[in-house]
Tab-separated table of C-alpha atoms and ligand atoms in Angstrom:
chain	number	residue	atom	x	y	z
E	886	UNK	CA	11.105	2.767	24.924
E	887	UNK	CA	9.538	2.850	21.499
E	888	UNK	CA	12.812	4.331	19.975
E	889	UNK	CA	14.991	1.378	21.644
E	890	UNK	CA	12.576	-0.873	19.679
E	891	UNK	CA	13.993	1.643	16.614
E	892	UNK	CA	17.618	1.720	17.146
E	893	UNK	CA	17.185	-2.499	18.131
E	894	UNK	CA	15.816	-3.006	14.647
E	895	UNK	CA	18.463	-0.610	12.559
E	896	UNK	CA	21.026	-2.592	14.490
E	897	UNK	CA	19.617	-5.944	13.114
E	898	UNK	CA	19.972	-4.372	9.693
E	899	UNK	CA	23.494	-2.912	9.904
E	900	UNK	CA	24.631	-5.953	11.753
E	901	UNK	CA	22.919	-8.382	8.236
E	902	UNK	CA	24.988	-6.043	5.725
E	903	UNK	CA	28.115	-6.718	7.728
E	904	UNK	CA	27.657	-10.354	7.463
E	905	UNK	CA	26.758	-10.242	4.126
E	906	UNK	CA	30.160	-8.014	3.531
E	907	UNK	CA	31.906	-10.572	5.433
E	908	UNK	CA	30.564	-13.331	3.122
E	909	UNK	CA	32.053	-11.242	0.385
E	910	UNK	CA	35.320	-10.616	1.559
E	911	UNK	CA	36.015	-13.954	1.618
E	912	UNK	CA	35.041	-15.111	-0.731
E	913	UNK	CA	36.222	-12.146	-3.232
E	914	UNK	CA	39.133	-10.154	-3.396
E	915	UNK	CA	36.747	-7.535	-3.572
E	916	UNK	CA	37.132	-3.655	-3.664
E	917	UNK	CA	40.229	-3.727	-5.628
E	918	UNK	CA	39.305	-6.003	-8.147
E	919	UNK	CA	36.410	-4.434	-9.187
E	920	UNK	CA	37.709	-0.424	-9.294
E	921	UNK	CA	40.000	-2.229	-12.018
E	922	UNK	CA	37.312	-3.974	-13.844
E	923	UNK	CA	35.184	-1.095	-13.675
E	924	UNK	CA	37.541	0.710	-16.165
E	925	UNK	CA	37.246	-2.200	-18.527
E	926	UNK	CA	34.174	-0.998	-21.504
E	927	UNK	CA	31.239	-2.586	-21.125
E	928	UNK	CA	27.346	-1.981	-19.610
E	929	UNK	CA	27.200	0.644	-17.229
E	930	UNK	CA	26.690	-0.679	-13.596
E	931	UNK	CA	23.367	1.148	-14.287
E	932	UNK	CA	21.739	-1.668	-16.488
E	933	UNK	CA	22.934	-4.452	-14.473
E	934	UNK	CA	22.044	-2.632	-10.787
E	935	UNK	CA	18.579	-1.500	-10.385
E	936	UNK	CA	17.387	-3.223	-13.144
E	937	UNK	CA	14.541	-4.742	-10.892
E	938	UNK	CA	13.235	-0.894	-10.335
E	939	UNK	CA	13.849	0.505	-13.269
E	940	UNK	CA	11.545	-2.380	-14.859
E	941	UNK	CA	8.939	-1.919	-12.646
E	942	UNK	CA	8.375	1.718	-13.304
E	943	UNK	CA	8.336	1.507	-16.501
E	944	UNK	CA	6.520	-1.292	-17.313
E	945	UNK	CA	6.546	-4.509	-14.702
E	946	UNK	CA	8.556	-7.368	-15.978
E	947	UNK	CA	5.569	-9.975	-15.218
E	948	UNK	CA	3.611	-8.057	-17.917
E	949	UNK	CA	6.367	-8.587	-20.474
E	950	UNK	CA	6.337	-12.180	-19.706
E	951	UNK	CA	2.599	-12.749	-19.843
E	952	UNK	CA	3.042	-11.332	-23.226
E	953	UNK	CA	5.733	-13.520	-24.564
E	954	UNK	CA	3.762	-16.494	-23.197
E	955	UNK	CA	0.394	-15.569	-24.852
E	956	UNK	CA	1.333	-13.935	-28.267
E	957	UNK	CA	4.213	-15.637	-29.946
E	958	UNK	CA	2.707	-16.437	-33.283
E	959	UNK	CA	0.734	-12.458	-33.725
E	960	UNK	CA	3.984	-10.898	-32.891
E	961	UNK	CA	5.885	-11.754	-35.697
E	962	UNK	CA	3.586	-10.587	-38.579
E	963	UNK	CA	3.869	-7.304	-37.029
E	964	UNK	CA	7.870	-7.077	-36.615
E	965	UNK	CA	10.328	-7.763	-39.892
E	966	UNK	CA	13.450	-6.956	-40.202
E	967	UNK	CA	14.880	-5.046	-42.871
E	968	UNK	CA	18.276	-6.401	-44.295
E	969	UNK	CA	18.927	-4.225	-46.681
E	970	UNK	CA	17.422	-0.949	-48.069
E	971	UNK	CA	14.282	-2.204	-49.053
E	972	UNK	CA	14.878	-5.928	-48.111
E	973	UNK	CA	12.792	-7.398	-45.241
E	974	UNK	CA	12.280	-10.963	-43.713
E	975	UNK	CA	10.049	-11.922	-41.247
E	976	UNK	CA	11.525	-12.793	-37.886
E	977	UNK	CA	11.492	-15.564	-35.623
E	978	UNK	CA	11.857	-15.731	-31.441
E	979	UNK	CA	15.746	-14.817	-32.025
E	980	UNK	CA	17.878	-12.958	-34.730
E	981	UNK	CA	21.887	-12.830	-35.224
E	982	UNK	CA	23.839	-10.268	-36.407
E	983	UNK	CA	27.499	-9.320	-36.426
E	984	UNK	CA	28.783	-6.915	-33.806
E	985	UNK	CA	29.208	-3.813	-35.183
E	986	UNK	CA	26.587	-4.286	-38.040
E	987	UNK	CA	23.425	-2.280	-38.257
E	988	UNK	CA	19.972	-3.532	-36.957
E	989	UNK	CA	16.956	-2.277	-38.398
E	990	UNK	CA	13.486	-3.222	-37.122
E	991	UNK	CA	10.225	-2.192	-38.849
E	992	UNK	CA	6.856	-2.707	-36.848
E	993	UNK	CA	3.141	-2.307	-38.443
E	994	UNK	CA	0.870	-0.085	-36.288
E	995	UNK	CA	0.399	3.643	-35.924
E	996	UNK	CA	1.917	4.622	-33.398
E	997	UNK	CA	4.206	1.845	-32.084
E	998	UNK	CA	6.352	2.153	-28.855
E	999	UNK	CA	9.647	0.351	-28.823
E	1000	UNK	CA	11.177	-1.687	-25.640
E	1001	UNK	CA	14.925	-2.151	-25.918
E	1002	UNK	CA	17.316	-4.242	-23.288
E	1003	UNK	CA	17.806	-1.956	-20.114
E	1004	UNK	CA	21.409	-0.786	-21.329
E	1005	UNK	CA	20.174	1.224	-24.403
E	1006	UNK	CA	17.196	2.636	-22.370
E	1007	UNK	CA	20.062	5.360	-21.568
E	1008	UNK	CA	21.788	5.484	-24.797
E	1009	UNK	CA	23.340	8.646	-24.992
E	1010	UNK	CA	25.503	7.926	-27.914
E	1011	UNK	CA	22.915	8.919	-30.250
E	1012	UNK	CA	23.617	4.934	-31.644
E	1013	UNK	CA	19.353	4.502	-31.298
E	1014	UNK	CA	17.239	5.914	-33.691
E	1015	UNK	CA	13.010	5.369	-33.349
E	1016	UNK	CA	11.078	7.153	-36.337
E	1017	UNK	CA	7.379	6.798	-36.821
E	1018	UNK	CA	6.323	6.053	-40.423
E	1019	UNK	CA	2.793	6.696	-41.486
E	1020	UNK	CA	2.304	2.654	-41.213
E	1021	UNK	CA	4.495	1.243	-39.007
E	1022	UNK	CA	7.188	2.447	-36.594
E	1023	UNK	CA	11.648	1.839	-37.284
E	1024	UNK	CA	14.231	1.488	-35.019
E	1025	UNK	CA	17.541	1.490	-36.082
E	1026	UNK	CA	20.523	0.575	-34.111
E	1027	UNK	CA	24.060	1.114	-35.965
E	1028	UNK	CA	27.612	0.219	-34.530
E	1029	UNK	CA	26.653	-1.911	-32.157
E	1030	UNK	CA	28.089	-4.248	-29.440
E	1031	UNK	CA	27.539	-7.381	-27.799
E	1032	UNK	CA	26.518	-5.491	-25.306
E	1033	UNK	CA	23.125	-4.488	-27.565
E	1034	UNK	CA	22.120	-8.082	-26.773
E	1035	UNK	CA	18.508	-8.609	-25.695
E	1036	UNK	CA	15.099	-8.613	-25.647
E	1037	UNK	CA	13.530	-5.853	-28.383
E	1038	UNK	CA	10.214	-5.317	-28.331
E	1039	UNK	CA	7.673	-3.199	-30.467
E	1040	UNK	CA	4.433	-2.269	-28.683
E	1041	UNK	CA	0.795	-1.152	-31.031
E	1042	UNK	CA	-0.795	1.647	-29.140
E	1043	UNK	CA	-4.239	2.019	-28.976
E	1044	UNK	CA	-5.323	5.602	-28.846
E	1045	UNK	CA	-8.204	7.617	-27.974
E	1046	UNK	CA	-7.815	11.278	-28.928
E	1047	UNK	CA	-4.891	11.929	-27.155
E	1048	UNK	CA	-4.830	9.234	-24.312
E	1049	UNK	CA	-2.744	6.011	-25.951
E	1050	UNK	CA	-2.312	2.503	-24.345
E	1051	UNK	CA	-0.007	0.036	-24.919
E	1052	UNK	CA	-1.398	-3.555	-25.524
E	1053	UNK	CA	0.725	-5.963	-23.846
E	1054	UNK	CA	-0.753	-8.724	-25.410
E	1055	UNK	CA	-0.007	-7.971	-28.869
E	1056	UNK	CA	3.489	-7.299	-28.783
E	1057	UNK	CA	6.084	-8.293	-31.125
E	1058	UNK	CA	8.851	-9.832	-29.035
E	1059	UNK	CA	12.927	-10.614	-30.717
E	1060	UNK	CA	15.845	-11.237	-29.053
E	1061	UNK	CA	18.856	-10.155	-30.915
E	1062	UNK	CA	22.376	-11.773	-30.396
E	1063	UNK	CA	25.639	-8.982	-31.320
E	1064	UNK	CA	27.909	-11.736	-32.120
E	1065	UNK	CA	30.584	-10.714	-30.973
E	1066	UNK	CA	34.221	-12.705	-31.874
E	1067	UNK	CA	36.052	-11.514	-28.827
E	1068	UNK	CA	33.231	-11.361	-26.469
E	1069	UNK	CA	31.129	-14.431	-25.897
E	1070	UNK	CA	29.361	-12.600	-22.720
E	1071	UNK	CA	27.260	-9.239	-22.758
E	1072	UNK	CA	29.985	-7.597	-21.161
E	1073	UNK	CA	29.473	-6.224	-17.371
E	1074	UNK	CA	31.281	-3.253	-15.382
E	1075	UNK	CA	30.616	-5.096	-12.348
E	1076	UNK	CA	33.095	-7.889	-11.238
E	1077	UNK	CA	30.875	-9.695	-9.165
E	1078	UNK	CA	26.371	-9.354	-9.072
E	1079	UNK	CA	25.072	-10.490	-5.372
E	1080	UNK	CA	22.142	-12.661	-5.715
E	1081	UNK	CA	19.717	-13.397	-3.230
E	1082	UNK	CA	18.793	-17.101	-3.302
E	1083	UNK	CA	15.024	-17.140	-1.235
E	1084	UNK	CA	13.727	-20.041	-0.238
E	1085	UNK	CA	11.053	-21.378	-2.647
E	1086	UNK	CA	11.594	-18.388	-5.150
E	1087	UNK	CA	13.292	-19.119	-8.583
E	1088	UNK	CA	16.934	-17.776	-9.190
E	1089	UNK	CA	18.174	-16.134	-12.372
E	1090	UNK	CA	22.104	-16.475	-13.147
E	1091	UNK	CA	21.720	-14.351	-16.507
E	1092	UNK	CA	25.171	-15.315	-17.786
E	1093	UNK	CA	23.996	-13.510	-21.477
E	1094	UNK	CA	26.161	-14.769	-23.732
E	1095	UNK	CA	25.886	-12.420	-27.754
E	1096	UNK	CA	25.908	-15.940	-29.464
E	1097	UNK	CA	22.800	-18.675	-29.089
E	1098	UNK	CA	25.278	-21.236	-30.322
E	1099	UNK	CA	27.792	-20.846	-27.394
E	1100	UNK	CA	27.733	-23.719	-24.915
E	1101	UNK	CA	27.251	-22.732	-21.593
E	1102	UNK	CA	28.425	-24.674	-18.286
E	1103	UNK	CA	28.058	-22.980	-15.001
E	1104	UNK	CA	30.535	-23.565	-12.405
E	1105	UNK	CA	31.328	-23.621	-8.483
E	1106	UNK	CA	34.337	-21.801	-7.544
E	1107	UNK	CA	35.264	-23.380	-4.024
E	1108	UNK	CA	35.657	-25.784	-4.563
E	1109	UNK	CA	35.957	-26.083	-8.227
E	1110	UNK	CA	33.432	-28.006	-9.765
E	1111	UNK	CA	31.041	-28.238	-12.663
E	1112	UNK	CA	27.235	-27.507	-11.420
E	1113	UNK	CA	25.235	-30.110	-12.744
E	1114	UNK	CA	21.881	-28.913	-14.805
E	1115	UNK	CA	19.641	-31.035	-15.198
E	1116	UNK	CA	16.810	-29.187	-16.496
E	1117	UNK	CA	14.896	-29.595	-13.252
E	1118	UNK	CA	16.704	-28.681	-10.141
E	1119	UNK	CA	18.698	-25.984	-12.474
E	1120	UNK	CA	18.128	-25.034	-15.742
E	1121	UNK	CA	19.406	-22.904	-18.475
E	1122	UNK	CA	17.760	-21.354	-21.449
E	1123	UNK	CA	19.915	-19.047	-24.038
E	1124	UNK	CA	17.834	-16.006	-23.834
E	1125	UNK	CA	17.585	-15.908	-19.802
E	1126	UNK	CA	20.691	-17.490	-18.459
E	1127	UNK	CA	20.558	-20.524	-15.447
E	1128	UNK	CA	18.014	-20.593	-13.129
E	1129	UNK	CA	17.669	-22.395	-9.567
E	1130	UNK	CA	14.357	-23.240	-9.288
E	1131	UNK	CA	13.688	-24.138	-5.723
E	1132	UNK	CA	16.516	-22.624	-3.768
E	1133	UNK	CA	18.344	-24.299	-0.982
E	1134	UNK	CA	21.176	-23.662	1.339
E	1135	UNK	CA	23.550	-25.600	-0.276
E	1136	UNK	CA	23.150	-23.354	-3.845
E	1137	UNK	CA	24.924	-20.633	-1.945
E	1138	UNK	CA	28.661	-19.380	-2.736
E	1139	UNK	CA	30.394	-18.235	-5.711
E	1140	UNK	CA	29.463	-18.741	-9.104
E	1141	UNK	CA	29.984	-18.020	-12.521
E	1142	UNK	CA	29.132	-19.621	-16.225
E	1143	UNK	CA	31.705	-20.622	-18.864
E	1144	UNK	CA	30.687	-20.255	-22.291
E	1145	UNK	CA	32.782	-22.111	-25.538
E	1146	UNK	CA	32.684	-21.518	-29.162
E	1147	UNK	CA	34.826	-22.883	-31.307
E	1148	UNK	CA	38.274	-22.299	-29.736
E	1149	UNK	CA	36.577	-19.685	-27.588
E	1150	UNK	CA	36.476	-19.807	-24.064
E	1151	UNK	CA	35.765	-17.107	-21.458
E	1152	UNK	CA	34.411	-17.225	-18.081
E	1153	UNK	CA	31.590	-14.750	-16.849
E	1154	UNK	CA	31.119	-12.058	-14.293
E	1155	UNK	CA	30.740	-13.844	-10.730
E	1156	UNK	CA	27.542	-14.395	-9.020
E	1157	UNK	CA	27.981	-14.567	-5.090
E	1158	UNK	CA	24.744	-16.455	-4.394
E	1159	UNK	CA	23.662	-15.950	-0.722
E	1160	UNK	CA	21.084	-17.804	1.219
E	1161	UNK	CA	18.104	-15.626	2.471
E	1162	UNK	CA	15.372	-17.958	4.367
E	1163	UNK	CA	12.363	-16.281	2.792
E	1164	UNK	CA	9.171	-16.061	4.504
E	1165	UNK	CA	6.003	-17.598	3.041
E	1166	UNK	CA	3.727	-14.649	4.128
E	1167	UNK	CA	4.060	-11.732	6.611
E	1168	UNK	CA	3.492	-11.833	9.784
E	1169	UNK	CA	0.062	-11.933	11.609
E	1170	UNK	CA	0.373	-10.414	15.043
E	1171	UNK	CA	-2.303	-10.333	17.973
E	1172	UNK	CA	-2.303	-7.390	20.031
E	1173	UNK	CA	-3.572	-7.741	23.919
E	1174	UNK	CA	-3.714	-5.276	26.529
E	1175	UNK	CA	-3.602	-6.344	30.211
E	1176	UNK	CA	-6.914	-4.024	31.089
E	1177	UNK	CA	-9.275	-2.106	28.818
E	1178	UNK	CA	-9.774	0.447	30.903
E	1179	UNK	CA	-6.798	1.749	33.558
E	1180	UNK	CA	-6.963	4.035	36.460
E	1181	UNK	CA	-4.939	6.802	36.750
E	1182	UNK	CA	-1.567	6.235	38.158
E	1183	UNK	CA	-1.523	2.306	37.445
E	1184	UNK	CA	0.346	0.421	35.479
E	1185	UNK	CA	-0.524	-0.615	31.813
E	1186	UNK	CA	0.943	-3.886	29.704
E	1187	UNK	CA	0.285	-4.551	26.000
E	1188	UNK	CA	1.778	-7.145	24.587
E	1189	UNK	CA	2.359	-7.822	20.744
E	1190	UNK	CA	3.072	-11.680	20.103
E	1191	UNK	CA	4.016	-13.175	16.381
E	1192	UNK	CA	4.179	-16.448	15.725
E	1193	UNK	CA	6.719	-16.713	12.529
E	1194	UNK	CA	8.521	-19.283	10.905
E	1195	UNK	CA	11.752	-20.537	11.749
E	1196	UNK	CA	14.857	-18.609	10.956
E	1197	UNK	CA	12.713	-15.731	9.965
E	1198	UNK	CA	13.515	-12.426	11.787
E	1199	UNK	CA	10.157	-10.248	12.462
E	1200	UNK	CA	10.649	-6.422	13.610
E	1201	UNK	CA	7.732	-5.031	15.668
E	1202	UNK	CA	7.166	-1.304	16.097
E	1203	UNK	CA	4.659	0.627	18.462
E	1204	UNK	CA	2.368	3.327	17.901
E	1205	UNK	CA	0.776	4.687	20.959
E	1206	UNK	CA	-0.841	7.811	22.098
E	1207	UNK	CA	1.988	9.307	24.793
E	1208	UNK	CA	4.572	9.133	21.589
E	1209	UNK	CA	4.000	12.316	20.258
E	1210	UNK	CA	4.507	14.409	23.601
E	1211	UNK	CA	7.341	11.655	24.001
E	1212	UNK	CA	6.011	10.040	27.060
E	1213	UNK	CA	8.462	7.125	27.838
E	1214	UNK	CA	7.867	3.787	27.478
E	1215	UNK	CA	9.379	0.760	27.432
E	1216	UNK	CA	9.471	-2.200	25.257
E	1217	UNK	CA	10.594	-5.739	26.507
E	1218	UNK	CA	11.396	-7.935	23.226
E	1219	UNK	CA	11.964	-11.647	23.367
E	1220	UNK	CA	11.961	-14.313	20.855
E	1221	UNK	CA	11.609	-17.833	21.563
E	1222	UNK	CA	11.494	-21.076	20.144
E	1223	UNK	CA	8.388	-23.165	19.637
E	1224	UNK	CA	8.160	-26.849	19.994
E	1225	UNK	CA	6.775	-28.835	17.510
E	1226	UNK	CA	6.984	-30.064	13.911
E	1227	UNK	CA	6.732	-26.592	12.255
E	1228	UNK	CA	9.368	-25.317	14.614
E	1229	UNK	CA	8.429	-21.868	14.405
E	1230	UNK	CA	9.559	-18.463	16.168
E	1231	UNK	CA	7.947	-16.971	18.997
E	1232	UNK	CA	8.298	-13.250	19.142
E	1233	UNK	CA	6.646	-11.102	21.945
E	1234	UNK	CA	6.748	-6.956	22.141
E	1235	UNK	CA	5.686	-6.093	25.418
E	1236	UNK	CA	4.802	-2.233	25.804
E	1237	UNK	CA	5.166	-1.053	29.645
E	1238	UNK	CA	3.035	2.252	31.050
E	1239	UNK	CA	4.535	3.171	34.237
E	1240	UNK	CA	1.783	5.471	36.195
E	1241	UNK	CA	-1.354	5.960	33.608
E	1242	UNK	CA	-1.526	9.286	32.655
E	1243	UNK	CA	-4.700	10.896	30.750
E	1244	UNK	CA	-2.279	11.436	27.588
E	1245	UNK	CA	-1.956	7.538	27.496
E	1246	UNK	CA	-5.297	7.123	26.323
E	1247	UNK	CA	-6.544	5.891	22.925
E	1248	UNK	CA	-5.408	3.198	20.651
E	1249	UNK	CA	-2.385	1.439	20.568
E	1250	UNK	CA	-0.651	-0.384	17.397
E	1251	UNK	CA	1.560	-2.449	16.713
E	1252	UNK	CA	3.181	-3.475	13.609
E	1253	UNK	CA	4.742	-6.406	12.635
E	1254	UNK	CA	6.923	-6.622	9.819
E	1255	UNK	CA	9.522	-9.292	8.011
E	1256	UNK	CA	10.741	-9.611	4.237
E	1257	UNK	CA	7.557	-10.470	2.602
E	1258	UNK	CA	5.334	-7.553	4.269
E	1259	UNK	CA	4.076	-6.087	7.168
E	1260	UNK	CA	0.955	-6.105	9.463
E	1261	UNK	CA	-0.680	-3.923	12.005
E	1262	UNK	CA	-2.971	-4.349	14.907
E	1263	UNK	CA	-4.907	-2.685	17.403
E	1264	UNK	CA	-6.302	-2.238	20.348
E	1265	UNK	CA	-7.780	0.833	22.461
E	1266	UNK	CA	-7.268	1.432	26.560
E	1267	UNK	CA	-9.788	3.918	28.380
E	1268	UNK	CA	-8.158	6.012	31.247
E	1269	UNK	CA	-10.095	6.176	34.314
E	1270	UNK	CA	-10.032	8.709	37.175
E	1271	UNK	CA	-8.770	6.799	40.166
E	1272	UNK	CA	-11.351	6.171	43.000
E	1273	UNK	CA	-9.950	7.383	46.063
E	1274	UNK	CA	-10.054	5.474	48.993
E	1275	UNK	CA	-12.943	6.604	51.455
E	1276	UNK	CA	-11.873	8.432	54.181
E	1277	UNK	CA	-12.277	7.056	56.893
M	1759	NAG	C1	29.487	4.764	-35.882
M	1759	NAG	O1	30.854	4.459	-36.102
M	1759	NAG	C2	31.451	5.253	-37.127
M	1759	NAG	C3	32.842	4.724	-37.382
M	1759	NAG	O2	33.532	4.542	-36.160
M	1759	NAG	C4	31.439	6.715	-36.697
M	1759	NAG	O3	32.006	7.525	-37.683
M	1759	NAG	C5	30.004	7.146	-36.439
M	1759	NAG	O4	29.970	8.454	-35.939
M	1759	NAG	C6	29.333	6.197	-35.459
M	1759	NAG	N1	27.932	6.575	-35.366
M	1759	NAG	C7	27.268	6.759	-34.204
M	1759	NAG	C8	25.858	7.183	-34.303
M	1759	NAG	O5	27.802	6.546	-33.122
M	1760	NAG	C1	28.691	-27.952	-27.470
M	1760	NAG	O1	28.739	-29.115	-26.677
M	1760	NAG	C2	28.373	-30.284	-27.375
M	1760	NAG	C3	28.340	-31.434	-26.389
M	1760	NAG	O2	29.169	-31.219	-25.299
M	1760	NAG	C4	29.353	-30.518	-28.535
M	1760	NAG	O3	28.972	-31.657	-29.255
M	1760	NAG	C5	29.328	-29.316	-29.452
M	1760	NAG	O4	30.264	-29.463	-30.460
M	1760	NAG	C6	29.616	-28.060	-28.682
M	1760	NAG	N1	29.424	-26.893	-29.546
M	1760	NAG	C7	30.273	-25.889	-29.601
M	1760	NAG	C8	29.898	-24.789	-30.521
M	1760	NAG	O5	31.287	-25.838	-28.933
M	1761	NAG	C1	-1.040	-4.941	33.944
M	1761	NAG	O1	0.378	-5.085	33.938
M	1761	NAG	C2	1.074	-4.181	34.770
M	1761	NAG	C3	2.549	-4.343	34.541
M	1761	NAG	O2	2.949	-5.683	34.579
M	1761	NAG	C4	0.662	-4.435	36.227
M	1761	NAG	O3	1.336	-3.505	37.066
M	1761	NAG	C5	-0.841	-4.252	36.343
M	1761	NAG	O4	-1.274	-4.568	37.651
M	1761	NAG	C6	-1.559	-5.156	35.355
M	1761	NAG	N1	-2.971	-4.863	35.383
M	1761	NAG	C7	-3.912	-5.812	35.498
M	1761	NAG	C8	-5.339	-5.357	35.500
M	1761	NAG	O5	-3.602	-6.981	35.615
């Protein structure tokens, strides 16, 4: 039955969050913990949690990237800072100010758009100010945090009448450290971030610290150890935190960065790192029915085979003409090993039709589906009247 393939997959999922909770709970004292260090000020679970959509819909991260890459040198005659009333200097990649002192940004173009670190995005405080000056565009920021750390960014607009584009490429790009004396991490309301560690997909720790000279170490909690960086296997950069570049098994587990200043020394929010074997592309599935064309009152087989890569879990739905008078049907699911050097996973969807019926004919699909995407295929079974045995 197609919903048994349903439930079978929903089980799968429920049954991966439980592990994953189980991974958790041992390794953190969990709940508790972090209902305590929720009441502790600092970014709303907001910036640090959905930050992945939140960037996409506005505008994708890769886009801000491409721009840093390309446009370093333009950017900066476009953004100054003003120091005091009437004072500017020109910027470089990174400014530092005092927590709690004022930042003021001025930007040639008309009209600018601003990009500020996810946290202010939602500032509510009324601590963000943008005004739009004949010639160029301000943004003021007063009492600020460490928590104001990041990535500011002033956008020219191109406009057409009324339609106005932003131009990636020409941004002006500065990240601002909030020095802050007490805080040498951009405070987080979360006590611990899950990570997902895919196979051959770079891993960000962020680990922001408000002060580029801080030293930064990242560490293992069970057992306790200093993580190596080498710049190769792991690396760390001020502005974007550690990052595993070709993930592996053994990265998994608890960890979380130290940072020292002076006589300074705090340790960061913890980063339970767990292994996902990632898929290099999705699934391909071939779709064969036993007969193209089925007499009335036999039996019909289509069978849905993947072949995946190990470790890799694939869900298959059906689509089939009986479903939507809910004719019953039955799915037989099996998953096997294949020999060989690749040592990939066999998986094989077999849809049953007990007794043809006219309803059952048309085109039948089935859809394939693991983490990196999903796939459909086809085929189409004629219904025949059956030929009745000559009388005799
Ligand atoms: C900034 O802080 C000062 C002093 O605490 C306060 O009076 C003022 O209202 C604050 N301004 C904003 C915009 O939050
Ligand atoms: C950072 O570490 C280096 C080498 O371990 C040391 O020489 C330097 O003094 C440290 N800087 C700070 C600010 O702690
Ligand atoms: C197709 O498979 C069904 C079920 O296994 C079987 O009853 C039927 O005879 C098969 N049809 C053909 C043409 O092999």
């Amino acid at each position: 039955m197609t919903s048994g393939t349903l439930f079978g997959s929903k089980r799968r999922l429920v049954l991966g969050t439980l592990l994953i909770c189980l991974i958790i709970s041992e390794l953190v004292y969990c709940h508790k913990d972090a209902n305590e260090r929720k009441k502790s000020p600092g970014r709303k679970a907001k910036s640090s949690k959905p930050k992945l959509g939140k960037a996409a819909t506005k505008d994708t991260p890769a886009g801000k990237n491409k721009a840093k890459v390309k446009a370093p040198v333009q950017a900066q005659t476009l953004l100054t800072q003003v120091i005091n009333k009437g004072k500017f200097t020109k910027v470089g990649e990174t400014i530092s100010i005092q927590a709690g002192d004022t930042l003021e940004l001025r930007c040639r173009g008309k009209p600018v758009q601003w990009g500020v670190p996810p946290y202010l995005e939602d500032d509510d405080e009324g601590r963000l100010r943008i005004v739009q000056n004949e010639r160029y565009g301000v943004l003021t920021l007063v009492n600020t945090t460490g928590a104001d750390t990041g990535e500011y960014t002033c956008y020219p607009m191109f406009c057409e009448d009324t339609d106005c584009r932003k131009n990636h490429d020409k941004a002006g790009k500065v990240f601002v450290f909030f020095m802050d004396p007490q805080e040498l991490f951009v405070p987080s309301s979360d006590y611990y971030e899950v990570i997902q560690l895919r196979t051959n997909w770079p891993t960000r720790l962020p680990c922001q610290v408000t002060s580029p000279e801080a030293n930064v170490t990242l560490h293992r909690e069970y057992p306790p150890v200093e993580v190596p960086v080498d710049g190769t296997e792991i690396s760390f950069n001020i502005k974007k935190g550690f990052t595993i570049h070709r993930p592996r098994p053994h990265h998994a587990g608890a960890l979380y960065c130290v940072a020292s200043l002076g006589r300074l020394r705090q340790s960061s929010t913890k980063y339970m790192l767990i292994y996902v074997n990632y898929p290099m592309a999705p699934p391909a599935p071939v779709i064969q029915a036993n007969a193209s064309s089925v007499a009335t009152g036999d039996n019909l087989r289509v069978s849905c085979t993947v072949m995946g890569e190990r470790d890799v879990v694939v869900d298959v739905t059906w689509e089939y003409p009986g479903q939507e008078i809910g004719r019953p049907q039955y799915t037989q699911e099996s998953i096997s090993p294949v020999s060989g050097v690749s040592g990939g996973l066999l998986t094989q969807s077999i849809l049953l039709v007990d007794e043809v019926r006219d309803v059952d004919q048309g085109t039948y699909t089935c859809t394939a589906e693991n983490l990196q995407g999903s796939k459909s295929v086809s085929t189409t079974v004629n219904v025949i009247p059956k030929v009745k045995p000559p009388k005799p």
